[in-house]
C-alpha positions as semicolon CSV with decimal commas, in nm:
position;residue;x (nm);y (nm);z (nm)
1;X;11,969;-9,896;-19,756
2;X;12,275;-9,874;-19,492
3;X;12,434;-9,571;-19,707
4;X;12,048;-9,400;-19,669
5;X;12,020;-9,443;-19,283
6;X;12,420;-9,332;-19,254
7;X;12,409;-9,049;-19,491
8;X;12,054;-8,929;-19,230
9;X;12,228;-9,004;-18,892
10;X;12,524;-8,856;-18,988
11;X;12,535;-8,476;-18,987
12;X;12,509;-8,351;-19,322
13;X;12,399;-7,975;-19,382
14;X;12,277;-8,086;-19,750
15;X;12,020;-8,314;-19,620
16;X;11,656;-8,204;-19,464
17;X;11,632;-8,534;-19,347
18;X;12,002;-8,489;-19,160
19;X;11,931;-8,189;-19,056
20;X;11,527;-8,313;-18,885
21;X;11,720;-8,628;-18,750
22;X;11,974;-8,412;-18,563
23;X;11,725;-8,137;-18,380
24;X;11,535;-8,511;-18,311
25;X;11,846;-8,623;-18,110
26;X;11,931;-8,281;-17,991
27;X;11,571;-8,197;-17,858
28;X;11,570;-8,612;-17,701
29;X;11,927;-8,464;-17,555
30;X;11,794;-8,181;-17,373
31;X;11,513;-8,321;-17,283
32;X;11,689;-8,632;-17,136
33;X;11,920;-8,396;-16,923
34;X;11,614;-8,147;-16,805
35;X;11,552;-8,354;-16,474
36;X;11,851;-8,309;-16,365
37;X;11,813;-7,896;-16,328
38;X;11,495;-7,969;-16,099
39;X;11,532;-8,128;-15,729
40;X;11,163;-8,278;-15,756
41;X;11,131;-8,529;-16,001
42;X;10,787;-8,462;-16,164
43;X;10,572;-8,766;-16,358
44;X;10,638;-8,556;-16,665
45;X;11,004;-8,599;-16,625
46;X;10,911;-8,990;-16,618
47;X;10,784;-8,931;-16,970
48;X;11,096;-8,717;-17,113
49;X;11,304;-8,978;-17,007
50;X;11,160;-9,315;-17,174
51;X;11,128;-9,105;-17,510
52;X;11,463;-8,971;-17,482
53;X;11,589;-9,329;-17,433
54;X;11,406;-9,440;-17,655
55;X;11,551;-9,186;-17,962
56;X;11,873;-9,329;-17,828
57;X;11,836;-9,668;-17,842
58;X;11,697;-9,602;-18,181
59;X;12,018;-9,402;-18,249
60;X;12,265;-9,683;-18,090
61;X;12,092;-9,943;-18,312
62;X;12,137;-9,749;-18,613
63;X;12,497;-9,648;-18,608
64;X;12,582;-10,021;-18,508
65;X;12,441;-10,151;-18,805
66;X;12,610;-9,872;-19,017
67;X;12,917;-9,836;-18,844
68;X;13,098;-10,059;-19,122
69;X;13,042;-9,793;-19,404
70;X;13,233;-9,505;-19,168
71;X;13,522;-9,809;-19,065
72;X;13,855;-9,853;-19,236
73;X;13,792;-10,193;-19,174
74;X;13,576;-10,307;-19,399
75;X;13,410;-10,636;-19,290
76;X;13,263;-10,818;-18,950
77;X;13,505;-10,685;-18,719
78;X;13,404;-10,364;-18,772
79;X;13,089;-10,456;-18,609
80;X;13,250;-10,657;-18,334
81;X;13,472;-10,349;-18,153
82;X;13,237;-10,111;-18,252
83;X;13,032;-10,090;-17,911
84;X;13,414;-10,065;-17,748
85;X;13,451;-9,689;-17,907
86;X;13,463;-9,386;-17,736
87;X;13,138;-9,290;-17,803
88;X;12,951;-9,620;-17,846
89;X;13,059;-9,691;-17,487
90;X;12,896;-9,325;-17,405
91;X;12,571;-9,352;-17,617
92;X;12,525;-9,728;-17,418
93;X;12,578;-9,581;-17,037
94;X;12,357;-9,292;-17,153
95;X;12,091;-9,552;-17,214
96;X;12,117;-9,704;-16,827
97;X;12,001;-9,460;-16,612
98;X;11,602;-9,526;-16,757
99;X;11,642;-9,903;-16,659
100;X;11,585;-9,796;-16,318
101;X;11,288;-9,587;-16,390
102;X;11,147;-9,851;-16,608
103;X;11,221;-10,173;-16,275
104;X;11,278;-10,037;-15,973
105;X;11,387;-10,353;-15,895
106;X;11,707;-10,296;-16,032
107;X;11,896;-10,127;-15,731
108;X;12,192;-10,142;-15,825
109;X;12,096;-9,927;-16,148
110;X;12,026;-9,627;-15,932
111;X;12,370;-9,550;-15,931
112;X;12,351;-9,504;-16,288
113;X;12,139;-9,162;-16,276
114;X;12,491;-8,986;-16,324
115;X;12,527;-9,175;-16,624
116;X;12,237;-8,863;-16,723
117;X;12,498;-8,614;-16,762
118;X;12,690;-8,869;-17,045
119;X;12,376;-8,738;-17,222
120;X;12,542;-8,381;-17,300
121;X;12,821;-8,554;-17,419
122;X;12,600;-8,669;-17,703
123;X;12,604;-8,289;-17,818
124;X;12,944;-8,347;-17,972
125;X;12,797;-8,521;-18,303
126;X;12,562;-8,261;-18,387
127;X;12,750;-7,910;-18,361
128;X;13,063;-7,900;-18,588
129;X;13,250;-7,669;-18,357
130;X;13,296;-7,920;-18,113
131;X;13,386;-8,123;-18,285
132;X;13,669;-7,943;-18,422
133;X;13,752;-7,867;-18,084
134;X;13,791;-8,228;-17,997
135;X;13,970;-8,332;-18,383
136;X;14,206;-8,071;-18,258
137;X;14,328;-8,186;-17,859
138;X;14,356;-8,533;-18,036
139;X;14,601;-8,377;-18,295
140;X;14,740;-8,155;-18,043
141;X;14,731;-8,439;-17,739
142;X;15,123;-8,475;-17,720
143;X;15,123;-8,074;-17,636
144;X;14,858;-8,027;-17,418
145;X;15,002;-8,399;-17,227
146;X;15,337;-8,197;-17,185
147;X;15,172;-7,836;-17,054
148;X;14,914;-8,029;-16,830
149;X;15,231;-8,237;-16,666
150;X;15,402;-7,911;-16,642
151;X;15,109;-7,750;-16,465
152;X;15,064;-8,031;-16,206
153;X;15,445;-8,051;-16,128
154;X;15,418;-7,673;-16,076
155;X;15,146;-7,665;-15,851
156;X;15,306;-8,009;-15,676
157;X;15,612;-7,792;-15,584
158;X;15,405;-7,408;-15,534
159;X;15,172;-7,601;-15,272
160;X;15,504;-7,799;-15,086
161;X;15,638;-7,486;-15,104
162;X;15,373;-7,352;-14,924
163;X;15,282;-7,567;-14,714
164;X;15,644;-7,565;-14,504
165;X;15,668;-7,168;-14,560
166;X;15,292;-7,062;-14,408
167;X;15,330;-7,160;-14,025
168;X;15,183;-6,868;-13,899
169;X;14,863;-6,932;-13,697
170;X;14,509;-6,795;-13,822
171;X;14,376;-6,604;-13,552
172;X;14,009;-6,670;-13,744
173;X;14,009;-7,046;-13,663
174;X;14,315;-7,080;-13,375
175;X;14,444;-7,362;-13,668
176;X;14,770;-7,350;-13,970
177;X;14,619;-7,246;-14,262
178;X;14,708;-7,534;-14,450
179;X;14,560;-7,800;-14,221
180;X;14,716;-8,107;-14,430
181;X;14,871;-8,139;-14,767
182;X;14,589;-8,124;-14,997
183;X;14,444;-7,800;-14,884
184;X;14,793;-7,669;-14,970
185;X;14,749;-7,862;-15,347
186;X;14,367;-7,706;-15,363
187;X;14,541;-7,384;-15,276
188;X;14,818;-7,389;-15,560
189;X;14,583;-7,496;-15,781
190;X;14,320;-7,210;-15,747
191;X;14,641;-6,949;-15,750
192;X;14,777;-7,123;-16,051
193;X;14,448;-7,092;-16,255
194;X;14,374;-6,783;-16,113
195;X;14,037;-6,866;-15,966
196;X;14,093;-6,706;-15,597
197;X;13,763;-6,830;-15,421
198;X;13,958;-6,672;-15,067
199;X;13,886;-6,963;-14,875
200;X;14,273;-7,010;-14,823
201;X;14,501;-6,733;-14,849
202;X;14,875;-6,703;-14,687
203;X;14,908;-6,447;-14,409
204;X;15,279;-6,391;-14,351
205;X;15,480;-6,167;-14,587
206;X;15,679;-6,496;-14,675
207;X;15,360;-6,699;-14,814
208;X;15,229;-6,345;-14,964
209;X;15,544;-6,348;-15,188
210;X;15,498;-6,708;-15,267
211;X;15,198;-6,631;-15,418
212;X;15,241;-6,338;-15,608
213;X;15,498;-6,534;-15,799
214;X;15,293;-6,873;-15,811
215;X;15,015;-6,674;-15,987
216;X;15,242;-6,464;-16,242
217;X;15,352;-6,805;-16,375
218;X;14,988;-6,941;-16,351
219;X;14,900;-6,704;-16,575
220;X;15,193;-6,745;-16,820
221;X;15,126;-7,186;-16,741
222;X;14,738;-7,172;-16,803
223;X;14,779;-6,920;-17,150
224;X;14,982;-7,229;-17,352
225;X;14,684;-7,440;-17,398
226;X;14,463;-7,197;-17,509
227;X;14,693;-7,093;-17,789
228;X;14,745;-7,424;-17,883
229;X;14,392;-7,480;-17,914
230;X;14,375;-7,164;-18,095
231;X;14,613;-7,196;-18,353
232;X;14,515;-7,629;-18,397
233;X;14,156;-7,445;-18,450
234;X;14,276;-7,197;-18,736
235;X;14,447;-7,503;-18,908
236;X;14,152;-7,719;-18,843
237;X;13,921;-7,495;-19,059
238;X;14,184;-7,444;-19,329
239;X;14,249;-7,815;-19,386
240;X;13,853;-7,847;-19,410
241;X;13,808;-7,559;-19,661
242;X;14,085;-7,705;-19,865
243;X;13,903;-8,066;-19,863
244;X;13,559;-7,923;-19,952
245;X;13,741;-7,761;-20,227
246;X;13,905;-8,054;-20,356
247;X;13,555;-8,196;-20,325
248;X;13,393;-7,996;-20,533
């Protein structure tokens, strides 16, 4: 009976049942998330949200009681750590935010209607792209650790940089440009990734230069990760050709 309900909750392309089971969740997903694109909360919204947690709590119940068969470890322990995972921990805080619309007494639970947007995290089982996606920055962690220290100690030293070179006076606001060190940081980091929203740009020659080079090496800092994603991507889909091969 356990291999049954895993073999339905768990994606599987082979199986109608699977495949009704997962536009179940994903439909409960989207429909658990919709009140948060609306500033009035509507009664129907009431609605979505107690079935949506309750195709959840369904859904939490169910892997618990399963999770043994898709552990290494293969006896009670299993079922001990397995509301401490990664996503157990996410399908659980997902669940929170309706206590509050079910007792209003519970105050302190309002806090939890963030916990909503957890709810798109939830996505990640059902569309295999993702999750290669996240297979791969866990394979490729050590890599992207070393490019995204590399980026902060860049813009670190492009926004101290900055903020000793710009002195000059706006003549906008009367003020420095960079009022304190983290508009200088907010700065370097919108030059590094190339974003430019042009709230904060340098007005001497001196801070002009500054960031013509910061953003030549933004773009050469920001393109590592996305061919490491890339190529961890390509590999990704080879290795799981090669298994379903072997399966077969």
């Amino acid at each position: 009976m356990l291999e049954k309900i895993n073999n339905i909750i768990e994606p599987n392309k082979e199986s109608k049942i699977s495949q009704i089971y997962d536009c179940i969740m994903l439909i409960a997903i989207i429909t658990g998330v919709l009140p948060l694109m609306f500033r009035t909360q509507y009664k129907l919204f009431w609605y979505f949200d107690i079935i949506s947690c309750l195709c959840f709590v369904v859904d939490y119940i169910l892997r618990w009681v399963t999770c043994g068969l898709r552990s290494n470890k293969k006896n009670w322990f299993a079922y001990v750590i397995y509301p401490f995972t990664p996503m157990a921990i996410i399908d659980l805080l997902s669940i929170l935010p309706t206590i509050n619309l079910i007792s209003p007494t519970f105050k302190v639970a309002r806090v939890s209607r963030l916990l909503k947007i957890l709810r798109v995290v939830k996505v990640v089982r059902y569309f295999e792209s993702l999750e290669i996606i996240l297979s791969v920055i866990r394979k490729q962690r050590k890599i992207l650790y070393t490019v995204l220290s590399l980026a902060l100690f860049y813009t670190f030293i492009t926004a101290m940089i900055m903020f000793n070179a710009e002195e000059d006076i706006n003549p906008e606001t009367g003020k420095y440009l960079f009022d304190d060190f983290f508009d200088a940081f907010y700065w370097a980091a919108c030059t590094l990734t190339t974003v430019g929203y042009g709230d904060l740009y340098p007005i001497s020659d001196t801070g002009r230069i500054i960031s013509i080079i910061s953003s030549l090496v933004g773009i050469a800092i920001i393109a590592l990760p996305s061919g490491v994603i890339t190529a961890g991507y390509l590999d990704e889909l080879r290795d799981r050709k090669k298994s379903k091969t072997n399966t077969q």
